[in-house]
PDB file of C-alpha atoms in Angstrom:
ATOM      1  CA  MET D  23      35.959 112.943 174.522  1.00 74.00           C
ATOM      2  CA  TRP D  24      36.506 109.226 175.148  1.00 73.00           C
ATOM      3  CA  VAL D  25      36.059 108.472 171.439  1.00 79.00           C
ATOM      4  CA  VAL D  26      38.817 110.953 170.564  1.00 80.00           C
ATOM      5  CA  ILE D  27      41.125 109.573 173.266  1.00 75.00           C
ATOM      6  CA  PHE D  28      40.653 105.961 172.167  1.00 75.00           C
ATOM      7  CA  PHE D  29      41.010 106.930 168.501  1.00 81.00           C
ATOM      8  CA  PHE D  30      44.532 108.249 169.118  1.00 78.00           C
ATOM      9  CA  ALA D  31      45.398 105.543 171.650  1.00 75.00           C
ATOM     10  CA  SER D  32      44.414 102.792 169.213  1.00 76.00           C
ATOM     11  CA  ALA D  33      46.407 104.326 166.374  1.00 76.00           C
ATOM     12  CA  GLY D  34      49.402 104.786 168.655  1.00 73.00           C
ATOM     13  CA  ALA D  35      49.279 101.197 169.882  1.00 72.00           C
ATOM     14  CA  SER D  36      49.011  99.848 166.340  1.00 72.00           C
ATOM     15  CA  ALA D  37      51.908 101.995 165.154  1.00 72.00           C
ATOM     16  CA  ALA D  38      54.042 100.957 168.122  1.00 69.00           C
ATOM     17  CA  TYR D  39      53.335  97.281 167.485  1.00 68.00           C
ATOM     18  CA  LEU D  40      54.428  97.531 163.847  1.00 69.00           C
ATOM     19  CA  THR D  41      57.401  99.803 164.511  1.00 68.00           C
ATOM     20  CA  VAL D  42      58.817  97.576 167.220  1.00 67.00           C
ATOM     21  CA  SER D  43      58.665  94.563 164.921  1.00 66.00           C
ATOM     22  CA  GLU D  44      60.627  96.353 162.192  1.00 69.00           C
ATOM     23  CA  THR D  45      63.548  97.373 164.392  1.00 70.00           C
ATOM     24  CA  TRP D  46      64.523  93.797 165.278  1.00 72.00           C
ATOM     25  CA  PRO D  47      66.379  91.372 163.000  1.00 74.00           C
ATOM     26  CA  ILE D  48      64.071  89.261 160.879  1.00 72.00           C
ATOM     27  CA  GLU D  49      64.986  85.997 162.616  1.00 73.00           C
ATOM     28  CA  ILE D  50      63.832  87.159 166.073  1.00 78.00           C
ATOM     29  CA  ARG D  51      61.013  89.508 165.095  1.00 77.00           C
ATOM     30  CA  ALA D  52      58.252  87.232 166.427  1.00 78.00           C
ATOM     31  CA  GLU D  53      60.039  86.965 169.774  1.00 82.00           C
ATOM     32  CA  ALA D  54      60.361  90.766 169.989  1.00 77.00           C
ATOM     33  CA  ILE D  55      56.642  91.189 169.281  1.00 78.00           C
ATOM     34  CA  ALA D  56      55.829  88.587 171.938  1.00 82.00           C
ATOM     35  CA  ILE D  57      57.977  90.367 174.532  1.00 82.00           C
ATOM     36  CA  PHE D  58      56.327  93.728 173.930  1.00 77.00           C
ATOM     37  CA  PHE D  59      52.887  92.119 173.894  1.00 80.00           C
ATOM     38  CA  ALA D  60      53.660  90.503 177.279  1.00 86.00           C
ATOM     39  CA  ILE D  61      54.727  93.880 178.676  1.00 83.00           C
ATOM     40  CA  GLY D  62      51.418  95.332 177.471  1.00 80.00           C
ATOM     41  CA  CYS D  63      49.481  92.484 179.092  1.00 84.00           C
ATOM     42  CA  ILE D  64      51.220  93.062 182.419  1.00 88.00           C
ATOM     43  CA  ALA D  65      50.428  96.771 182.269  1.00 81.00           C
ATOM     44  CA  GLY D  66      46.844  95.958 181.274  1.00 82.00           C
ATOM     45  CA  ALA D  67      46.495  93.752 184.330  1.00 86.00           C
ATOM     46  CA  ILE D  68      47.885  96.403 186.696  1.00 87.00           C
ATOM     47  CA  ASP D  69      45.976  99.388 185.290  1.00 80.00           C
ATOM     48  CA  PRO D  70      42.477  98.536 186.610  1.00 82.00           C
ATOM     49  CA  ALA D  71      43.815  98.234 190.160  1.00 84.00           C
ATOM     50  CA  PHE D  72      45.759 101.489 189.738  1.00 81.00           C
ATOM     51  CA  TYR D  73      42.764 103.445 188.470  1.00 77.00           C
ATOM     52  CA  GLY D  74      40.483 101.735 190.988  1.00 80.00           C
ATOM     53  CA  ALA D  75      42.723 103.045 193.769  1.00 81.00           C
ATOM     54  CA  LEU D  76      42.630 106.516 192.215  1.00 78.00           C
ATOM     55  CA  ILE D  77      38.850 106.559 191.930  1.00 76.00           C
ATOM     56  CA  GLY D  78      38.366 105.173 195.434  1.00 74.00           C
ATOM     57  CA  ASN D  79      34.904 105.968 196.650  1.00 67.00           C
ATOM     58  CA  GLY D  80      34.254 108.451 193.831  1.00 69.00           C
ATOM     59  CA  SER D  81      34.187 111.542 196.028  1.00 63.00           C
ATOM     60  CA  SER D  82      37.330 113.169 194.605  1.00 72.00           C
ATOM     61  CA  ARG D  83      38.022 113.995 190.994  1.00 75.00           C
ATOM     62  CA  THR D  84      41.480 115.256 191.880  1.00 81.00           C
ATOM     63  CA  SER D  85      42.969 111.790 192.369  1.00 80.00           C
ATOM     64  CA  LEU D  86      41.659 110.594 188.991  1.00 77.00           C
ATOM     65  CA  PHE D  87      43.081 113.730 187.375  1.00 82.00           C
ATOM     66  CA  VAL D  88      46.446 112.908 188.956  1.00 83.00           C
ATOM     67  CA  GLY D  89      46.191 109.432 187.409  1.00 80.00           C
ATOM     68  CA  TYR D  90      45.622 110.944 183.977  1.00 82.00           C
ATOM     69  CA  LEU D  91      48.591 113.245 184.502  1.00 88.00           C
ATOM     70  CA  ILE D  92      50.753 110.242 185.393  1.00 86.00           C
ATOM     71  CA  GLY D  93      49.600 108.465 182.214  1.00 82.00           C
ATOM     72  CA  ALA D  94      50.279 111.568 180.127  1.00 88.00           C
ATOM     73  CA  GLY D  95      53.730 111.880 181.688  1.00 91.00           C
ATOM     74  CA  ILE D  96      54.552 108.268 180.830  1.00 86.00           C
ATOM     75  CA  MET D  97      53.457 108.866 177.232  1.00 83.00           C
ATOM     76  CA  LEU D  98      55.553 112.030 177.024  1.00 90.00           C
ATOM     77  CA  ILE D  99      58.587 110.120 178.288  1.00 91.00           C
ATOM     78  CA  GLY D 100      57.945 107.476 175.625  1.00 83.00           C
ATOM     79  CA  GLY D 101      57.745 110.189 172.959  1.00 84.00           C
ATOM     80  CA  LEU D 102      61.023 111.727 174.112  1.00 90.00           C
ATOM     81  CA  VAL D 103      62.713 108.330 174.066  1.00 86.00           C
ATOM     82  CA  GLU D 104      61.513 107.909 170.465  1.00 79.00           C
ATOM     83  CA  VAL D 105      62.822 111.347 169.491  1.00 85.00           C
ATOM     84  CA  PHE D 106      66.304 110.656 170.844  1.00 87.00           C
ATOM     85  CA  LEU D 107      66.677 106.884 170.310  1.00 81.00           C
ATOM     86  CA  GLY D 108      64.228 106.171 167.502  1.00 76.00           C
ATOM     87  CA  VAL D 109      65.225 104.521 164.253  1.00 75.00           C
ATOM     88  CA  GLN D 110      64.616 106.387 161.000  1.00 78.00           C
ATOM     89  CA  ALA D 111      62.809 103.678 159.034  1.00 73.00           C
ATOM     90  CA  ALA D 112      60.574 105.712 156.722  1.00 75.00           C
ATOM     91  CA  GLY D 113      60.876 104.586 153.121  1.00 79.00           C
ATOM     92  CA  LYS D 114      63.571 101.991 153.888  1.00 76.00           C
ATOM     93  CA  SER D 115      63.492  98.248 153.414  1.00 75.00           C
ATOM     94  CA  LEU D 116      63.662  96.034 156.488  1.00 68.00           C
ATOM     95  CA  GLU D 117      67.184  94.983 155.562  1.00 71.00           C
ATOM     96  CA  GLN D 118      68.287  98.643 155.601  1.00 75.00           C
ATOM     97  CA  VAL D 119      66.718  99.244 159.003  1.00 73.00           C
ATOM     98  CA  THR D 120      68.267  96.187 160.635  1.00 72.00           C
ATOM     99  CA  LYS D 121      70.513  93.569 159.130  1.00 72.00           C
ATOM    100  CA  PRO D 122      69.408  89.946 159.337  1.00 70.00           C
ATOM    101  CA  LEU D 123      71.462  87.883 161.785  1.00 70.00           C
ATOM    102  CA  THR D 124      72.551  85.592 158.965  1.00 72.00           C
ATOM    103  CA  SER D 125      73.983  88.373 156.818  1.00 67.00           C
ATOM    104  CA  THR D 126      77.703  88.827 156.395  1.00 68.00           C
ATOM    105  CA  ASP D 127      79.662  91.962 155.664  1.00 64.00           C
ATOM    106  CA  GLN D 128      82.048  90.152 153.317  1.00 60.00           C
ATOM    107  CA  ALA D 129      81.598  90.558 149.615  1.00 55.00           C
ATOM    108  CA  ALA D 130      80.627  87.466 147.711  1.00 52.00           C
ATOM    109  CA  PRO D 131      83.591  85.793 146.054  1.00 54.00           C
ATOM    110  CA  ALA D 132      83.917  86.575 142.387  1.00 53.00           C
ATOM    111  CA  THR D 133      83.121  83.699 140.090  1.00 53.00           C
ATOM    112  CA  GLN D 134      86.100  82.506 138.202  1.00 52.00           C
ATOM    113  CA  SER D 135      85.566  81.736 134.598  1.00 49.00           C
ATOM    114  CA  THR D 136      87.923  79.506 132.784  1.00 50.00           C
ATOM    115  CA  SER D 137      88.655  80.235 129.231  1.00 48.00           C
ATOM    116  CA  VAL D 138      89.931  77.688 126.813  1.00 50.00           C
ATOM    117  CA  ALA D 139      92.656  79.038 124.626  1.00 49.00           C
ATOM    118  CA  ALA D 140      92.542  77.971 121.063  1.00 49.00           C
ATOM    119  CA  VAL D 141      95.558  75.943 120.064  1.00 46.00           C
TER     120      VAL D 141
END
């Protein structure tokens, strides 16, 4: 069972890492990845203490089950946030998903050609 759980968790984490990077403008993409990585590190540091408190002395499986339900609830909330606020990026270039900060909405000025009239 653990192999199946970690298979989907690993794929989900990899997809989240790549998706987050594509929804930020190109110029600050590395900073966005760093922020989300830091959030993951903080959660990774808190989780062992959280599950350690749930396991306690090992006499009750109910508290660990509650911990798994809390984790599942957090993942469901994340999925619902994606459904309602997610960016449709499938098959689009990065520039279509999010404009670079240096882009402008003005059209490029037309080049003026000078013609020499024959005298």
